[in-house]
XYZ file of C-alpha atoms in Angstrom:
318
model
C -154.755 -67.580 -63.429
C -157.153 -68.604 -60.670
C -155.265 -66.658 -58.027
C -154.343 -63.567 -60.022
C -156.484 -61.343 -57.803
C -154.423 -62.127 -54.714
C -153.248 -59.094 -52.753
C -151.492 -58.082 -49.569
C -154.138 -57.517 -46.921
C -153.598 -54.457 -44.764
C -157.013 -54.240 -43.130
C -159.767 -56.759 -42.434
C -163.479 -56.266 -41.860
C -165.064 -58.282 -39.042
C -168.638 -58.947 -40.108
C -169.956 -60.149 -36.741
C -173.582 -59.061 -36.406
C -173.366 -56.202 -38.889
C -176.818 -55.158 -39.979
C -178.343 -55.927 -36.577
C -177.601 -52.795 -34.466
C -180.210 -53.609 -31.804
C -178.720 -57.069 -31.313
C -175.240 -55.556 -31.118
C -176.350 -53.190 -28.349
C -177.988 -56.071 -26.466
C -174.863 -58.247 -26.754
C -172.673 -55.300 -25.726
C -174.518 -54.962 -22.409
C -174.655 -58.733 -21.778
C -171.007 -59.400 -22.632
C -169.784 -56.392 -20.653
C -171.602 -57.714 -17.569
C -170.196 -61.208 -18.173
C -166.673 -59.816 -18.570
C -166.931 -58.059 -15.195
C -168.070 -61.358 -13.623
C -165.156 -63.161 -15.320
C -162.605 -60.697 -13.918
C -164.094 -60.686 -10.420
C -164.696 -64.443 -10.223
C -161.383 -65.619 -11.631
C -159.497 -62.858 -9.835
C -161.000 -64.040 -6.545
C -159.953 -67.649 -7.222
C -156.387 -66.528 -7.957
C -156.339 -64.428 -4.786
C -157.571 -67.177 -2.464
C -155.241 -69.765 -4.035
C -152.335 -67.468 -3.099
C -153.491 -66.159 0.301
C -155.112 -69.273 1.822
C -152.462 -71.758 2.974
C -155.026 -74.587 2.919
C -155.208 -74.198 -0.865
C -151.458 -74.536 -1.448
C -151.935 -77.892 -3.157
C -151.462 -79.077 -6.770
C -155.209 -78.976 -7.462
C -155.570 -75.319 -6.522
C -152.278 -74.404 -8.169
C -153.753 -75.717 -11.422
C -157.021 -73.916 -10.654
C -155.112 -70.646 -10.212
C -153.472 -71.212 -13.588
C -156.874 -71.946 -15.142
C -158.332 -68.734 -13.702
C -155.362 -66.662 -14.913
C -155.715 -68.325 -18.315
C -159.409 -67.426 -18.506
C -158.638 -63.791 -17.675
C -155.929 -63.680 -20.361
C -158.124 -65.381 -22.954
C -161.118 -63.118 -22.451
C -158.987 -59.967 -22.220
C -157.544 -60.686 -25.672
C -160.984 -61.103 -27.236
C -163.747 -59.339 -25.299
C -162.526 -55.681 -25.239
C -162.053 -55.596 -29.060
C -165.441 -57.291 -29.418
C -167.126 -54.659 -27.251
C -165.489 -51.873 -29.263
C -166.680 -53.433 -32.526
C -170.274 -53.562 -31.228
C -170.262 -49.782 -30.730
C -168.187 -48.879 -33.780
C -169.529 -48.397 -37.287
C -166.086 -49.180 -38.707
C -165.541 -52.803 -37.711
C -162.018 -53.206 -39.021
C -158.774 -54.641 -37.706
C -155.267 -54.453 -39.141
C -153.794 -57.645 -40.561
C -151.015 -57.575 -37.938
C -153.591 -57.020 -35.195
C -155.596 -59.931 -36.573
C -152.493 -62.143 -36.481
C -151.821 -61.196 -32.843
C -155.460 -61.868 -31.896
C -155.359 -65.222 -33.676
C -152.078 -66.168 -31.946
C -153.309 -65.255 -28.456
C -156.677 -66.973 -28.912
C -155.076 -70.192 -30.165
C -152.441 -70.132 -27.425
C -154.962 -69.684 -24.612
C -157.379 -72.281 -26.031
C -154.652 -74.908 -26.499
C -153.213 -74.250 -23.051
C -156.622 -74.727 -21.432
C -157.113 -78.084 -23.187
C -153.762 -79.389 -21.950
C -154.225 -77.891 -18.471
C -157.593 -79.605 -18.013
C -155.890 -82.904 -18.880
C -153.224 -82.243 -16.238
C -155.939 -81.473 -13.687
C -157.675 -84.777 -14.496
C -154.429 -86.665 -13.851
C -154.081 -84.812 -10.535
C -157.575 -85.970 -9.501
C -156.721 -89.543 -10.564
C -153.550 -89.507 -8.439
C -155.414 -88.062 -5.436
C -158.291 -90.558 -5.525
C -156.701 -93.748 -6.881
C -153.265 -93.396 -5.227
C -153.893 -91.331 -2.060
C -150.925 -92.763 -0.121
C -148.484 -91.867 -2.913
C -150.198 -88.628 -3.937
C -147.684 -86.313 -2.261
C -144.854 -88.144 -4.054
C -146.538 -88.334 -7.472
C -147.729 -84.717 -7.396
C -144.785 -83.069 -5.696
C -143.917 -79.452 -6.449
C -141.132 -80.652 -8.736
C -143.833 -82.406 -10.766
C -146.903 -80.161 -10.861
C -145.061 -76.888 -11.573
C -143.386 -78.314 -14.734
C -146.759 -79.823 -15.717
C -148.386 -76.398 -15.646
C -145.410 -74.833 -17.435
C -145.616 -77.535 -20.126
C -149.291 -76.659 -20.685
C -148.401 -73.015 -21.350
C -145.429 -74.004 -23.528
C -147.556 -76.362 -25.629
C -150.139 -73.642 -26.177
C -147.584 -71.033 -27.222
C -145.689 -73.376 -29.573
C -148.835 -74.703 -31.247
C -150.203 -71.205 -31.723
C -146.903 -69.830 -33.060
C -146.629 -72.607 -35.656
C -150.237 -72.363 -36.852
C -150.255 -68.558 -36.956
C -146.957 -68.475 -38.876
C -148.345 -70.812 -41.535
C -151.529 -68.752 -41.883
C -149.969 -65.278 -42.215
C -147.670 -66.407 -45.043
C -150.621 -67.425 -47.239
C -151.638 -65.243 -50.203
C -155.067 -63.675 -49.679
C -157.667 -62.615 -52.224
C -159.219 -59.175 -52.456
C -162.131 -60.214 -50.255
C -161.163 -58.971 -46.794
C -164.414 -59.742 -44.956
C -164.110 -62.174 -42.027
C -167.519 -63.675 -41.302
C -166.899 -63.780 -37.549
C -166.635 -61.652 -34.416
C -162.869 -62.080 -34.202
C -159.877 -63.396 -36.130
C -160.646 -67.066 -35.615
C -158.247 -69.227 -37.625
C -160.877 -71.111 -39.651
C -162.574 -67.848 -40.635
C -159.242 -66.315 -41.734
C -158.293 -69.394 -43.774
C -161.444 -68.929 -45.861
C -159.902 -65.720 -47.271
C -156.819 -67.499 -48.649
C -156.591 -67.939 -52.418
C -154.085 -70.787 -52.243
C -154.007 -74.454 -51.366
C -154.580 -74.697 -47.599
C -154.244 -78.488 -47.360
C -150.932 -78.014 -45.498
C -152.626 -75.779 -42.941
C -155.441 -78.289 -42.582
C -152.946 -81.092 -41.957
C -151.154 -79.028 -39.294
C -154.516 -78.283 -37.657
C -155.387 -81.992 -37.725
C -152.096 -82.887 -36.017
C -152.557 -80.074 -33.468
C -156.143 -81.150 -32.782
C -154.994 -84.718 -32.160
C -152.113 -83.692 -29.905
C -153.618 -80.831 -27.928
C -157.374 -81.487 -27.899
C -158.025 -85.191 -28.387
C -154.994 -86.465 -26.412
C -155.877 -84.439 -23.272
C -159.497 -85.534 -23.741
C -158.348 -89.165 -23.858
C -156.316 -88.598 -20.666
C -159.416 -87.104 -19.021
C -161.607 -90.042 -20.088
C -159.083 -92.638 -18.877
C -158.514 -90.767 -15.592
C -162.219 -90.477 -14.803
C -162.890 -94.065 -15.835
C -160.307 -95.194 -13.270
C -161.688 -92.703 -10.732
C -165.244 -94.037 -11.152
C -164.044 -97.627 -10.841
C -162.199 -96.676 -7.662
C -165.257 -94.868 -6.246
C -167.502 -97.879 -6.932
C -165.250 -99.977 -4.689
C -166.182 -97.779 -1.719
C -168.996 -99.503 0.194
C -170.699 -96.549 1.894
C -172.726 -94.085 -0.177
C -171.472 -91.265 2.057
C -167.879 -92.198 1.303
C -168.552 -92.376 -2.437
C -170.258 -88.973 -2.360
C -167.398 -87.408 -0.382
C -164.735 -88.714 -2.772
C -166.672 -87.745 -5.906
C -167.220 -84.219 -4.559
C -163.443 -83.635 -4.794
C -163.551 -83.932 -8.577
C -167.124 -82.965 -9.498
C -166.257 -79.303 -10.114
C -163.434 -80.174 -12.516
C -165.603 -82.733 -14.312
C -168.367 -80.138 -14.782
C -165.871 -77.635 -16.239
C -164.501 -80.306 -18.597
C -167.981 -81.232 -19.861
C -168.867 -77.588 -20.611
C -165.482 -76.789 -22.202
C -165.071 -79.888 -24.364
C -168.770 -80.157 -25.108
C -168.720 -76.699 -26.696
C -165.516 -77.408 -28.647
C -166.774 -80.714 -30.024
C -170.104 -79.171 -30.997
C -168.411 -76.237 -32.765
C -165.728 -78.042 -34.729
C -166.894 -81.615 -35.158
C -170.587 -81.361 -35.958
C -171.376 -82.529 -39.520
C -171.994 -79.941 -42.225
C -173.752 -80.895 -45.447
C -172.710 -79.319 -48.732
C -176.101 -77.679 -49.026
C -175.890 -75.889 -45.682
C -172.174 -75.236 -45.499
C -172.476 -71.689 -46.812
C -175.858 -70.758 -45.377
C -176.160 -67.495 -43.403
C -178.190 -69.180 -40.679
C -175.462 -71.749 -40.115
C -172.799 -69.035 -39.991
C -174.828 -67.044 -37.444
C -175.272 -70.162 -35.309
C -171.553 -70.951 -35.444
C -170.628 -67.398 -34.477
C -172.997 -67.351 -31.505
C -171.735 -70.748 -30.313
C -168.183 -69.416 -30.599
C -169.186 -66.438 -28.475
C -170.676 -68.833 -25.902
C -167.386 -70.743 -25.823
C -165.351 -67.545 -25.454
C -167.447 -65.839 -22.778
C -169.753 -68.227 -20.939
C -167.144 -70.904 -20.215
C -164.609 -68.583 -18.471
C -167.506 -67.042 -16.518
C -168.839 -70.424 -15.399
C -165.510 -71.823 -14.159
C -165.250 -69.743 -10.937
C -169.001 -70.080 -10.323
C -168.786 -73.880 -10.599
C -165.805 -74.124 -8.248
C -167.395 -71.678 -5.803
C -170.611 -73.694 -5.643
C -169.281 -77.269 -5.830
C -165.918 -77.117 -4.030
C -166.168 -76.964 -0.234
C -162.591 -75.707 0.308
C -163.087 -72.866 -2.179
C -166.354 -71.831 -0.509
C -164.658 -71.729 2.900
C -161.671 -69.776 1.525
C -163.956 -67.208 -0.157
C -165.889 -66.793 3.091
C -162.645 -66.208 5.027
C -161.433 -63.711 2.418
C -164.769 -61.878 2.538
C -164.659 -61.690 6.348
C -161.053 -60.506 6.267
C -161.819 -57.727 3.777
C -165.067 -56.404 5.220
C -165.248 -57.364 8.893
C -161.662 -57.326 10.178
C -160.689 -54.417 12.332
């Protein structure tokens, strides 16, 4: 039988950058510094969105959710990654791998949907300013954010459940830094066409559909901005959505490059390609959450003012 060597996996080996100890030490220092920036930056955005009454709007409510999401996402992946860089035994239990896979999928899916919701918010604010308070009332934007989290959790639960029930072969080496679903599926010694179909449906629903909503929203936003006669007016209106647009380009650009770039049969199994994919995945998992608060701090005037007020309150108030 082709699958007679299947077994119940108890422990998995995360290959990562094994064999390159100097690189592991370098990445440990870099990622640790980035993680501190992620916690401080996103934590600050959450704090000002709660404390500053001027930021009690749908846009900053979504931004607070995005910052909390980035903290959750990186906290599920970065600490184990840092430990693996310093440990000679780079193993993880199968149950721990399943939990890591579930949390990573849930946070990634939620962010895709949440960015789509934020694009709709910007469309409503710019294209329908007189009806904005009605369209994006609290009874609307709170359920929208909750739906983003719900979609992420449901999608992740379904995909993880279908993966963990697969029979796995004796090879327990995951050629990745973490338990990423595509890397885990490579260990299965069974037909994974069902899993691939579920992933295709999930990709369409939770990645491509929000992306389509973002594209449509910003197309309408640009058309609306072009109707403004003064260049100063156009610049002022565009500045209200430039930070979100920058975040979307970085986030979706990395996803599309990782999962949708063509792979030839000759290079599909090459070590160089695997190393490139793993490093791009690390960029997606660390750089993007770190950039989000920096982008909003630099490009959003209200956030800059709120951070300045918070800084003055903490260090210069009597």
